[in-house]
JSON list of C-alpha atoms in Angstrom, two decimals:
[
{"chain": "M", "resi": 17, "resn": "MET", "atom": "CA", "xyz": [-0.03, 0.01, 0.01]},
{"chain": "M", "resi": 18, "resn": "SER", "atom": "CA", "xyz": [1.38, 3.35, -1.02]},
{"chain": "M", "resi": 19, "resn": "THR", "atom": "CA", "xyz": [1.77, 6.10, 1.56]},
{"chain": "M", "resi": 20, "resn": "ALA", "atom": "CA", "xyz": [2.10, 8.84, -1.05]},
{"chain": "M", "resi": 21, "resn": "LYS", "atom": "CA", "xyz": [-0.66, 11.41, -0.70]},
{"chain": "M", "resi": 22, "resn": "LYS", "atom": "CA", "xyz": [-2.68, 12.34, -3.79]},
{"chain": "M", "resi": 23, "resn": "MET", "atom": "CA", "xyz": [-5.15, 15.16, -3.99]},
{"chain": "M", "resi": 24, "resn": "LYS", "atom": "CA", "xyz": [-8.10, 15.40, -6.36]},
{"chain": "M", "resi": 25, "resn": "ASN", "atom": "CA", "xyz": [-10.96, 17.88, -6.56]},
{"chain": "M", "resi": 26, "resn": "LEU", "atom": "CA", "xyz": [-14.40, 16.30, -6.57]},
{"chain": "M", "resi": 27, "resn": "GLU", "atom": "CA", "xyz": [-17.65, 18.04, -7.36]},
{"chain": "M", "resi": 28, "resn": "ILE", "atom": "CA", "xyz": [-20.64, 17.89, -5.07]},
{"chain": "M", "resi": 29, "resn": "ASP", "atom": "CA", "xyz": [-23.88, 17.21, -6.97]},
{"chain": "M", "resi": 30, "resn": "SER", "atom": "CA", "xyz": [-27.23, 18.90, -6.37]},
{"chain": "M", "resi": 31, "resn": "ARG", "atom": "CA", "xyz": [-28.12, 16.27, -3.77]},
{"chain": "M", "resi": 32, "resn": "GLY", "atom": "CA", "xyz": [-24.89, 16.79, -1.80]},
{"chain": "M", "resi": 33, "resn": "ARG", "atom": "CA", "xyz": [-23.19, 13.61, -3.09]},
{"chain": "M", "resi": 34, "resn": "VAL", "atom": "CA", "xyz": [-19.59, 13.08, -4.18]},
{"chain": "M", "resi": 35, "resn": "THR", "atom": "CA", "xyz": [-18.57, 10.23, -6.48]},
{"chain": "M", "resi": 36, "resn": "LEU", "atom": "CA", "xyz": [-15.28, 8.66, -5.58]},
{"chain": "M", "resi": 37, "resn": "PRO", "atom": "CA", "xyz": [-12.94, 7.52, -8.35]},
{"chain": "M", "resi": 38, "resn": "LYS", "atom": "CA", "xyz": [-13.09, 3.80, -9.13]},
{"chain": "M", "resi": 39, "resn": "GLU", "atom": "CA", "xyz": [-9.49, 3.21, -8.04]},
{"chain": "M", "resi": 40, "resn": "LEU", "atom": "CA", "xyz": [-10.36, 4.43, -4.53]},
{"chain": "M", "resi": 41, "resn": "ARG", "atom": "CA", "xyz": [-13.47, 2.23, -4.30]},
{"chain": "M", "resi": 42, "resn": "GLU", "atom": "CA", "xyz": [-11.89, -1.06, -5.45]},
{"chain": "M", "resi": 43, "resn": "GLY", "atom": "CA", "xyz": [-11.91, -3.70, -2.67]},
{"chain": "M", "resi": 44, "resn": "VAL", "atom": "CA", "xyz": [-13.78, -1.34, -0.32]},
{"chain": "M", "resi": 45, "resn": "ASP", "atom": "CA", "xyz": [-17.25, -1.94, 1.11]},
{"chain": "M", "resi": 46, "resn": "THR", "atom": "CA", "xyz": [-17.76, 1.30, 3.05]},
{"chain": "M", "resi": 47, "resn": "PHE", "atom": "CA", "xyz": [-15.78, 4.28, 4.27]},
{"chain": "M", "resi": 48, "resn": "ALA", "atom": "CA", "xyz": [-15.56, 5.61, 7.82]},
{"chain": "M", "resi": 49, "resn": "ILE", "atom": "CA", "xyz": [-15.21, 9.41, 7.88]},
{"chain": "M", "resi": 50, "resn": "GLU", "atom": "CA", "xyz": [-13.30, 11.50, 10.32]},
{"chain": "M", "resi": 51, "resn": "SER", "atom": "CA", "xyz": [-13.76, 15.25, 10.60]},
{"chain": "M", "resi": 52, "resn": "GLU", "atom": "CA", "xyz": [-10.78, 17.36, 11.73]},
{"chain": "M", "resi": 53, "resn": "GLU", "atom": "CA", "xyz": [-11.16, 20.66, 13.57]},
{"chain": "M", "resi": 54, "resn": "ASP", "atom": "CA", "xyz": [-9.98, 22.57, 10.45]},
{"chain": "M", "resi": 55, "resn": "GLY", "atom": "CA", "xyz": [-12.76, 20.99, 8.32]},
{"chain": "M", "resi": 56, "resn": "THR", "atom": "CA", "xyz": [-10.57, 18.37, 6.70]},
{"chain": "M", "resi": 57, "resn": "LEU", "atom": "CA", "xyz": [-12.43, 15.09, 6.06]},
{"chain": "M", "resi": 58, "resn": "ILE", "atom": "CA", "xyz": [-10.54, 11.82, 6.16]},
{"chain": "M", "resi": 59, "resn": "LEU", "atom": "CA", "xyz": [-12.05, 8.75, 4.53]},
{"chain": "M", "resi": 60, "resn": "ILE", "atom": "CA", "xyz": [-11.00, 5.43, 6.02]},
{"chain": "M", "resi": 61, "resn": "PRO", "atom": "CA", "xyz": [-11.63, 2.39, 3.74]},
{"chain": "M", "resi": 62, "resn": "GLN", "atom": "CA", "xyz": [-13.58, -0.42, 5.49]},
{"chain": "M", "resi": 63, "resn": "ARG", "atom": "CA", "xyz": [-14.36, -4.00, 4.67]},
{"chain": "M", "resi": 64, "resn": "GLN", "atom": "CA", "xyz": [-17.37, -5.89, 6.08]},
{"chain": "M", "resi": 65, "resn": "VAL", "atom": "CA", "xyz": [-16.79, -9.31, 7.57]},
{"chain": "M", "resi": 66, "resn": "SER", "atom": "CA", "xyz": [-19.17, -11.94, 8.88]},
{"chain": "M", "resi": 67, "resn": "LEU", "atom": "CA", "xyz": [-19.85, -12.12, 12.62]},
{"chain": "M", "resi": 68, "resn": "ASP", "atom": "CA", "xyz": [-17.86, -15.35, 12.86]},
{"chain": "M", "resi": 69, "resn": "ASP", "atom": "CA", "xyz": [-14.89, -13.74, 11.10]},
{"chain": "M", "resi": 70, "resn": "ALA", "atom": "CA", "xyz": [-15.12, -10.72, 13.36]},
{"chain": "M", "resi": 71, "resn": "LYS", "atom": "CA", "xyz": [-15.02, -12.99, 16.42]},
{"chain": "M", "resi": 72, "resn": "LEU", "atom": "CA", "xyz": [-12.00, -14.83, 14.99]},
{"chain": "M", "resi": 73, "resn": "ILE", "atom": "CA", "xyz": [-10.20, -11.55, 14.31]},
{"chain": "M", "resi": 74, "resn": "GLU", "atom": "CA", "xyz": [-10.86, -10.34, 17.92]},
{"chain": "M", "resi": 75, "resn": "SER", "atom": "CA", "xyz": [-9.62, -13.66, 19.26]},
{"chain": "M", "resi": 76, "resn": "LEU", "atom": "CA", "xyz": [-6.43, -13.40, 17.19]},
{"chain": "M", "resi": 77, "resn": "LYS", "atom": "CA", "xyz": [-5.81, -9.87, 18.42]},
{"chain": "M", "resi": 78, "resn": "LYS", "atom": "CA", "xyz": [-6.26, -11.02, 22.02]},
{"chain": "M", "resi": 79, "resn": "SER", "atom": "CA", "xyz": [-3.89, -13.93, 21.49]},
{"chain": "M", "resi": 80, "resn": "ALA", "atom": "CA", "xyz": [-1.27, -11.64, 19.96]},
{"chain": "M", "resi": 81, "resn": "GLN", "atom": "CA", "xyz": [-1.51, -9.30, 22.95]},
{"chain": "M", "resi": 82, "resn": "GLU", "atom": "CA", "xyz": [-1.13, -12.23, 25.39]},
{"chain": "M", "resi": 83, "resn": "TYR", "atom": "CA", "xyz": [1.87, -13.49, 23.40]},
{"chain": "M", "resi": 84, "resn": "LYS", "atom": "CA", "xyz": [3.49, -10.06, 23.59]},
{"chain": "M", "resi": 85, "resn": "LYS", "atom": "CA", "xyz": [2.98, -10.04, 27.36]},
{"chain": "M", "resi": 86, "resn": "GLY", "atom": "CA", "xyz": [4.64, -13.44, 27.59]},
{"chain": "M", "resi": 87, "resn": "LYS", "atom": "CA", "xyz": [1.43, -15.23, 28.55]},
{"chain": "M", "resi": 88, "resn": "LEU", "atom": "CA", "xyz": [1.71, -18.43, 26.52]},
{"chain": "M", "resi": 89, "resn": "HIS", "atom": "CA", "xyz": [-0.94, -21.13, 26.82]},
{"chain": "M", "resi": 90, "resn": "LYS", "atom": "CA", "xyz": [-1.01, -24.66, 25.52]},
{"chain": "M", "resi": 91, "resn": "MET", "atom": "CA", "xyz": [-3.31, -24.96, 22.59]},
{"chain": "M", "resi": 92, "resn": "PRO", "atom": "CA", "xyz": [-6.28, -27.31, 23.27]},
{"chain": "M", "resi": 93, "resn": "ASP", "atom": "CA", "xyz": [-5.95, -30.64, 21.43]},
{"chain": "M", "resi": 94, "resn": "GLU", "atom": "CA", "xyz": [-9.41, -30.23, 19.86]},
{"chain": "M", "resi": 95, "resn": "TRP", "atom": "CA", "xyz": [-8.17, -27.13, 18.02]},
{"chain": "M", "resi": 96, "resn": "MET", "atom": "CA", "xyz": [-5.70, -29.22, 16.12]},
{"chain": "M", "resi": 97, "resn": "LYS", "atom": "CA", "xyz": [-8.36, -31.50, 14.55]}
]
């Protein structure tokens, strides 16, 4: 992923909408938007995942945090099946 910043002017239509260029929308389901104090808007690409996948991701994050803290646990045998 490139960290180079690109700027493009987009027009707002009569209904207040902006169309994002295709290259910005590829592989993206939605965008979160952050508003800075100076009026700058930051769009953060988002992907939707199933509830099961979200639970798995949270579990992996928790496991990584425990690993970093040195808390290692034996993996249950049933997980290896």
